[in-house]
XYZ file of N, CA and C in Angstrom:
459
model
N -4.774 27.849 24.983
C -5.799 26.888 24.606
C -6.328 27.260 23.217
N -6.497 26.269 22.392
C -7.011 26.470 21.044
C -8.363 25.771 20.905
N -9.314 26.465 20.312
C -10.613 25.865 20.026
C -10.468 25.001 18.779
N -10.967 23.745 18.851
C -10.874 22.854 17.697
C -12.239 22.556 17.075
N -13.312 22.910 17.777
C -14.672 22.788 17.242
C -15.567 23.689 18.098
N -16.855 23.662 17.837
C -17.771 24.466 18.653
C -17.704 24.084 20.124
N -17.444 22.812 20.414
C -17.517 22.304 21.776
C -16.195 21.850 22.383
N -15.126 21.739 21.597
C -13.883 21.122 22.061
C -12.711 22.090 22.015
N -11.788 21.903 22.977
C -10.574 22.713 23.100
C -9.383 21.779 23.269
N -8.203 22.281 22.884
C -6.955 21.550 23.102
C -5.975 22.492 23.797
N -5.142 21.942 24.669
C -4.298 22.743 25.549
C -2.997 23.232 24.960
N -2.930 23.497 23.663
C -1.716 24.075 23.079
C -1.949 25.551 22.812
N -0.855 26.288 22.717
C -0.977 27.732 22.526
C -1.062 28.097 21.042
N -1.094 29.376 20.774
C -1.268 29.865 19.409
C -0.004 29.891 18.573
N 1.101 29.340 19.065
C 2.352 29.384 18.308
C 2.390 28.359 17.169
N 1.502 27.381 17.195
C 1.467 26.362 16.140
C 0.777 26.897 14.899
N 1.274 26.482 13.750
C 0.590 26.790 12.492
C -0.571 25.818 12.353
N -1.591 26.207 11.593
C -2.742 25.322 11.405
C -3.090 25.200 9.927
N -3.694 24.067 9.604
C -4.221 23.839 8.262
C -5.274 22.746 8.369
N -6.064 22.580 7.331
C -6.991 21.457 7.227
C -6.480 20.600 6.078
N -6.298 19.308 6.370
C -5.792 18.388 5.357
C -6.550 17.073 5.452
N -7.094 16.626 4.333
C -7.841 15.367 4.282
C -8.941 15.314 5.343
N -9.582 16.440 5.622
C -10.669 16.497 6.586
C -10.230 16.592 8.031
N -8.936 16.629 8.285
C -8.406 16.737 9.649
C -7.890 18.148 9.902
N -8.045 18.598 11.142
C -7.421 19.831 11.583
C -5.997 19.476 11.998
N -5.021 20.217 11.487
C -3.616 19.909 11.764
C -2.948 21.132 12.384
N -2.318 20.918 13.535
C -1.445 21.912 14.159
C -0.025 21.392 13.963
N 0.918 22.243 13.560
C 2.276 21.758 13.402
C 3.298 22.832 13.721
N 4.463 22.313 14.124
C 5.586 23.174 14.441
C 6.839 22.317 14.333
N 7.711 22.618 13.430
C 9.006 21.961 13.267
C 8.878 20.440 13.322
N 9.349 19.817 14.386
C 9.388 18.350 14.475
C 8.144 17.758 15.130
N 7.077 18.533 15.226
C 5.853 18.074 15.888
C 4.630 18.395 15.033
N 3.642 17.500 15.090
C 2.366 17.752 14.408
C 1.248 17.061 15.182
N 0.090 17.704 15.221
C -1.087 17.148 15.881
C -2.210 17.118 14.854
N -2.727 15.928 14.564
C -3.847 15.742 13.636
C -5.089 15.448 14.466
N -6.187 16.146 14.163
C -7.398 16.028 14.977
C -8.625 15.813 14.102
N -9.470 14.879 14.537
C -10.793 14.674 13.953
C -11.804 14.640 15.093
N -12.929 15.304 14.896
C -14.005 15.338 15.891
C -15.271 14.874 15.197
N -16.000 13.977 15.839
C -17.283 13.574 15.262
C -18.309 13.305 16.354
N -19.577 13.442 15.963
C -20.700 13.159 16.862
C -21.057 11.693 16.698
N -21.229 11.015 17.811
C -21.567 9.593 17.789
C -23.086 9.433 17.849
N -23.623 8.699 16.861
C -25.070 8.516 16.749
C -25.484 7.057 16.873
N -24.579 6.175 17.277
C -24.887 4.753 17.203
C -25.484 4.168 18.478
N -25.666 4.986 19.511
C -26.315 4.516 20.729
C -25.399 3.801 21.715
N -24.124 3.606 21.358
C -23.205 2.953 22.285
C -22.723 3.942 23.339
N -22.373 3.426 24.505
C -21.803 4.277 25.552
C -20.351 4.587 25.199
N -19.790 5.560 25.889
C -18.386 5.899 25.648
C -17.487 4.713 25.995
N -17.831 3.946 27.015
C -17.040 2.749 27.367
C -17.106 1.687 26.263
N -18.263 1.512 25.654
C -18.390 0.558 24.542
C -17.569 1.028 23.344
N -17.596 2.339 23.081
C -16.785 2.870 21.982
C -15.301 2.685 22.280
N -14.885 2.915 23.541
C -13.489 2.734 23.925
C -13.048 1.299 23.682
N -13.875 0.353 24.031
C -13.533 -1.054 23.818
C -13.267 -1.324 22.335
N -14.027 -0.714 21.449
C -13.821 -0.870 20.008
C -12.500 -0.246 19.587
N -12.194 0.959 20.087
C -10.932 1.620 19.730
C -9.744 0.770 20.147
N -9.811 0.221 21.359
C -8.709 -0.595 21.867
C -8.564 -1.867 21.023
N -9.677 -2.507 20.698
C -9.634 -3.742 19.909
C -9.088 -3.499 18.503
N -9.316 -2.311 17.948
C -8.906 -2.013 16.572
C -7.513 -1.405 16.456
N -6.819 -1.206 17.570
C -5.510 -0.551 17.485
C -4.479 -1.477 16.847
N -3.412 -0.879 16.396
C -2.321 -1.613 15.747
C -1.682 -2.584 16.739
N -1.353 -3.787 16.269
C -0.782 -4.817 17.145
C 0.560 -4.392 17.748
N 1.286 -3.496 17.076
C 2.587 -3.045 17.574
C 2.515 -1.858 18.517
N 1.322 -1.393 18.839
C 1.166 -0.219 19.706
C 1.403 -0.576 21.168
N 1.928 0.391 21.895
C 2.150 0.253 23.338
C 1.153 1.145 24.066
N 0.346 0.559 24.944
C -0.626 1.353 25.701
C 0.104 2.364 26.584
N -0.397 3.602 26.617
C 0.189 4.651 27.446
C -0.722 5.070 28.589
N -1.996 5.266 28.275
C -2.908 5.710 29.317
C -4.345 5.360 28.982
N -5.125 5.194 30.028
C -6.572 5.102 29.961
C -7.046 5.786 31.229
N -7.846 6.832 31.081
C -8.276 7.583 32.254
C -9.640 8.203 32.031
N -10.302 8.461 33.131
C -11.575 9.181 33.120
C -11.329 10.504 33.824
N -11.796 11.596 33.214
C -11.505 12.926 33.726
C -12.642 13.869 33.359
N -13.353 14.400 34.355
C -14.438 15.363 34.113
C -15.462 14.859 33.107
N -15.839 13.597 33.213
C -16.848 13.036 32.326
C -16.319 12.611 30.969
N -15.020 12.742 30.732
C -14.407 12.313 29.480
C -13.619 11.037 29.725
N -13.654 10.153 28.764
C -12.866 8.932 28.836
C -11.760 9.057 27.798
N -10.509 8.798 28.228
C -9.351 8.980 27.357
C -8.562 7.680 27.263
N -8.051 7.423 26.062
C -7.173 6.279 25.834
C -6.106 6.710 24.844
N -4.859 6.308 25.096
C -3.783 6.639 24.162
C -2.743 5.547 24.099
N -2.152 5.395 22.914
C -1.058 4.446 22.752
C 0.032 5.042 21.878
N 1.195 4.429 21.933
C 2.378 4.875 21.202
C 2.676 3.889 20.096
N 2.997 4.409 18.916
C 3.337 3.565 17.782
C 4.416 4.261 16.962
N 5.400 3.496 16.538
C 6.423 4.011 15.639
C 5.990 3.661 14.223
N 5.914 4.670 13.352
C 5.422 4.454 11.992
C 6.504 4.829 10.984
N 6.584 4.097 9.873
C 7.579 4.430 8.846
C 7.227 5.746 8.164
N 8.255 6.504 7.834
C 8.063 7.750 7.094
C 9.230 7.910 6.129
N 8.931 8.205 4.889
C 9.953 8.248 3.842
C 11.105 9.198 4.165
N 10.802 10.405 4.575
C 11.837 11.426 4.739
C 12.787 11.149 5.903
N 12.290 10.584 6.996
C 13.127 10.421 8.196
C 13.307 8.967 8.622
N 12.732 8.025 7.909
C 12.862 6.619 8.266
C 11.764 6.126 9.186
N 11.479 6.866 10.260
C 10.384 6.517 11.156
C 9.946 7.767 11.908
N 8.760 7.705 12.419
C 8.218 8.794 13.217
C 7.403 8.181 14.333
N 7.467 8.787 15.498
C 6.687 8.316 16.637
C 5.325 8.996 16.639
N 4.324 8.282 17.101
C 2.983 8.854 17.187
C 2.257 8.391 18.426
N 1.657 9.334 19.125
C 0.731 9.001 20.201
C -0.663 9.125 19.598
N -1.356 8.004 19.548
C -2.701 7.934 18.977
C -3.678 7.892 20.142
N -4.615 8.845 20.174
C -5.522 8.888 21.318
C -6.960 9.123 20.878
N -7.853 8.655 21.737
C -9.280 8.900 21.604
C -9.762 9.494 22.907
N -10.555 10.549 22.797
C -11.209 11.141 23.955
C -12.693 11.138 23.658
N -13.456 10.516 24.526
C -14.881 10.394 24.287
C -15.711 11.060 25.360
N -16.756 11.737 24.908
C -17.780 12.252 25.811
C -19.035 11.432 25.542
N -20.118 11.806 26.177
C -21.358 11.073 25.975
C -21.763 11.018 24.503
N -21.551 12.122 23.783
C -22.055 12.197 22.418
C -20.988 12.432 21.350
N -19.736 12.683 21.741
C -18.692 13.014 20.776
C -17.455 12.149 20.983
N -16.665 12.049 19.909
C -15.342 11.434 19.979
C -14.354 12.374 19.304
N -13.191 12.508 19.929
C -12.073 13.230 19.322
C -10.937 12.245 19.155
N -10.456 12.128 17.933
C -9.265 11.334 17.661
C -8.130 12.312 17.432
N -7.079 12.192 18.215
C -5.914 13.068 18.075
C -4.676 12.208 17.912
N -3.854 12.567 16.956
C -2.582 11.883 16.771
C -1.482 12.919 16.841
N -0.551 12.725 17.766
C 0.591 13.618 17.940
C 1.821 12.926 17.375
N 2.362 13.476 16.284
C 3.577 12.928 15.678
C 4.779 13.729 16.154
N 5.883 13.018 16.419
C 7.104 13.676 16.850
C 8.288 12.802 16.474
N 9.478 13.401 16.404
C 10.649 12.689 15.930
C 11.494 12.076 17.035
N 11.500 12.676 18.214
C 12.409 12.260 19.278
C 11.656 11.655 20.454
N 12.143 10.545 20.972
C 11.503 9.896 22.122
C 11.413 10.822 23.324
N 12.323 11.776 23.418
C 12.294 12.733 24.528
C 11.042 13.607 24.512
N 10.352 13.667 23.393
C 9.131 14.469 23.285
C 7.860 13.662 23.580
N 8.016 12.432 24.072
C 6.857 11.617 24.416
C 5.999 12.293 25.485
N 6.605 12.925 26.460
C 5.853 13.633 27.500
C 4.993 14.734 26.916
N 5.540 15.475 25.942
C 4.774 16.524 25.272
C 3.559 15.905 24.570
N 3.789 14.835 23.802
C 2.705 14.222 23.031
C 1.615 13.666 23.937
N 2.019 13.065 25.040
C 1.040 12.534 25.992
C 0.236 13.662 26.630
N 0.917 14.744 27.019
C 0.223 15.894 27.619
C -0.771 16.516 26.640
N -0.382 16.651 25.379
C -1.290 17.204 24.371
C -2.507 16.295 24.210
N -2.271 14.992 24.156
C -3.368 14.039 23.994
C -4.352 14.105 25.156
N -3.847 14.373 26.345
C -4.699 14.454 27.536
C -5.266 15.847 27.767
N -4.938 16.808 26.918
C -5.344 18.199 27.161
C -6.687 18.576 26.554
N -7.346 17.642 25.880
C -8.633 17.949 25.256
C -9.700 18.188 26.320
N -10.503 19.226 26.123
C -11.592 19.519 27.059
C -12.859 19.824 26.271
N -13.982 19.533 26.890
C -15.292 19.678 26.265
C -16.070 20.806 26.938
N -16.709 21.654 26.120
C -17.598 22.696 26.639
C -16.930 24.021 26.924
N -15.715 23.974 27.455
C -14.978 25.210 27.759
C -13.499 24.857 27.890
N -12.625 25.839 27.722
C -11.201 25.555 27.909
C -10.911 25.241 29.379
N -10.023 24.320 29.622
C -9.597 23.944 30.974
C -8.146 24.390 31.154
N -7.920 25.554 31.763
C -6.545 26.066 31.910
C -5.595 25.085 32.581
N -6.077 24.231 33.464
C -5.197 23.271 34.142
C -4.646 22.224 33.172
N -5.242 22.100 31.981
C -4.783 21.137 30.986
C -3.828 21.752 29.964
N -3.529 23.034 30.122
C -2.641 23.729 29.192
C -1.272 23.053 29.173
N -0.750 22.820 27.980
C 0.540 22.164 27.809
C 1.623 23.240 27.793
N 2.587 23.102 28.690
C 3.701 24.055 28.742
C 4.620 23.827 27.554
N 4.941 24.905 26.869
C 5.834 24.845 25.718
C 7.043 25.723 26.015
N 8.227 25.143 26.252
C 9.400 25.961 26.530
C 9.813 26.791 25.313
N 10.065 28.060 25.542
C 10.467 28.975 24.473
C 11.884 29.440 24.765
N 12.734 29.382 23.753
C 14.137 29.760 23.899
C 14.352 31.256 23.811
N 15.624 31.655 23.901
C 15.997 33.067 23.873
C 15.552 33.761 22.596
N 15.516 33.020 21.482
C 15.143 33.613 20.198
C 13.633 33.649 19.978
N 12.855 33.202 20.968
C 11.407 33.234 20.855
C 10.802 32.034 20.164
N 11.628 31.042 19.833
C 11.140 29.843 19.168
C 10.957 28.714 20.173
N 10.080 27.797 19.835
C 9.830 26.620 20.655
C 11.124 25.821 20.823
N 11.439 25.434 22.057
C 12.626 24.628 22.329
C 12.225 23.158 22.261
N 12.773 22.454 21.299
C 12.481 21.038 21.129
C 13.495 20.205 21.899
N 13.169 18.966 22.119
C 14.071 18.069 22.847
C 15.441 18.016 22.177
N 15.471 18.119 20.848
C 16.743 18.050 20.116
C 17.635 19.245 20.431
N 17.064 20.329 20.945
C 17.836 21.542 21.237
C 18.223 21.636 22.703
N 17.733 20.730 23.535
C 18.024 20.799 24.971
C 19.362 20.203 25.288
């Protein structure tokens, strides 16, 4: 579990490299990247009202993946294929996790459709207040000690 702010955790391990870019916290490893933004909501809307706005503002080409309530958090995620110069296209799971007072926007980019399960699990692994070990995302490691990606299976 990695701490992403004073109050928020994400269920990935310490094998990912990290950086801050354009105000976002970025975890990355080979063909995968997770971009995260956390903010405090001051507008008086409920988390359900904020969710309705996120859903209404999503890209028309996005495919809904999940909407769930878990331990007082409301989660929504969708899948979108986005153009990228180097590889032609990249897949992204775009998610919002809302608590009473905070929102976390996480985008998991990956190259292979076989990694959709990983991206969805990462998007659902955010926890508030303390790390939730049950949300830890399993990362298969090969004989050489490196992360095994779908392309290597």
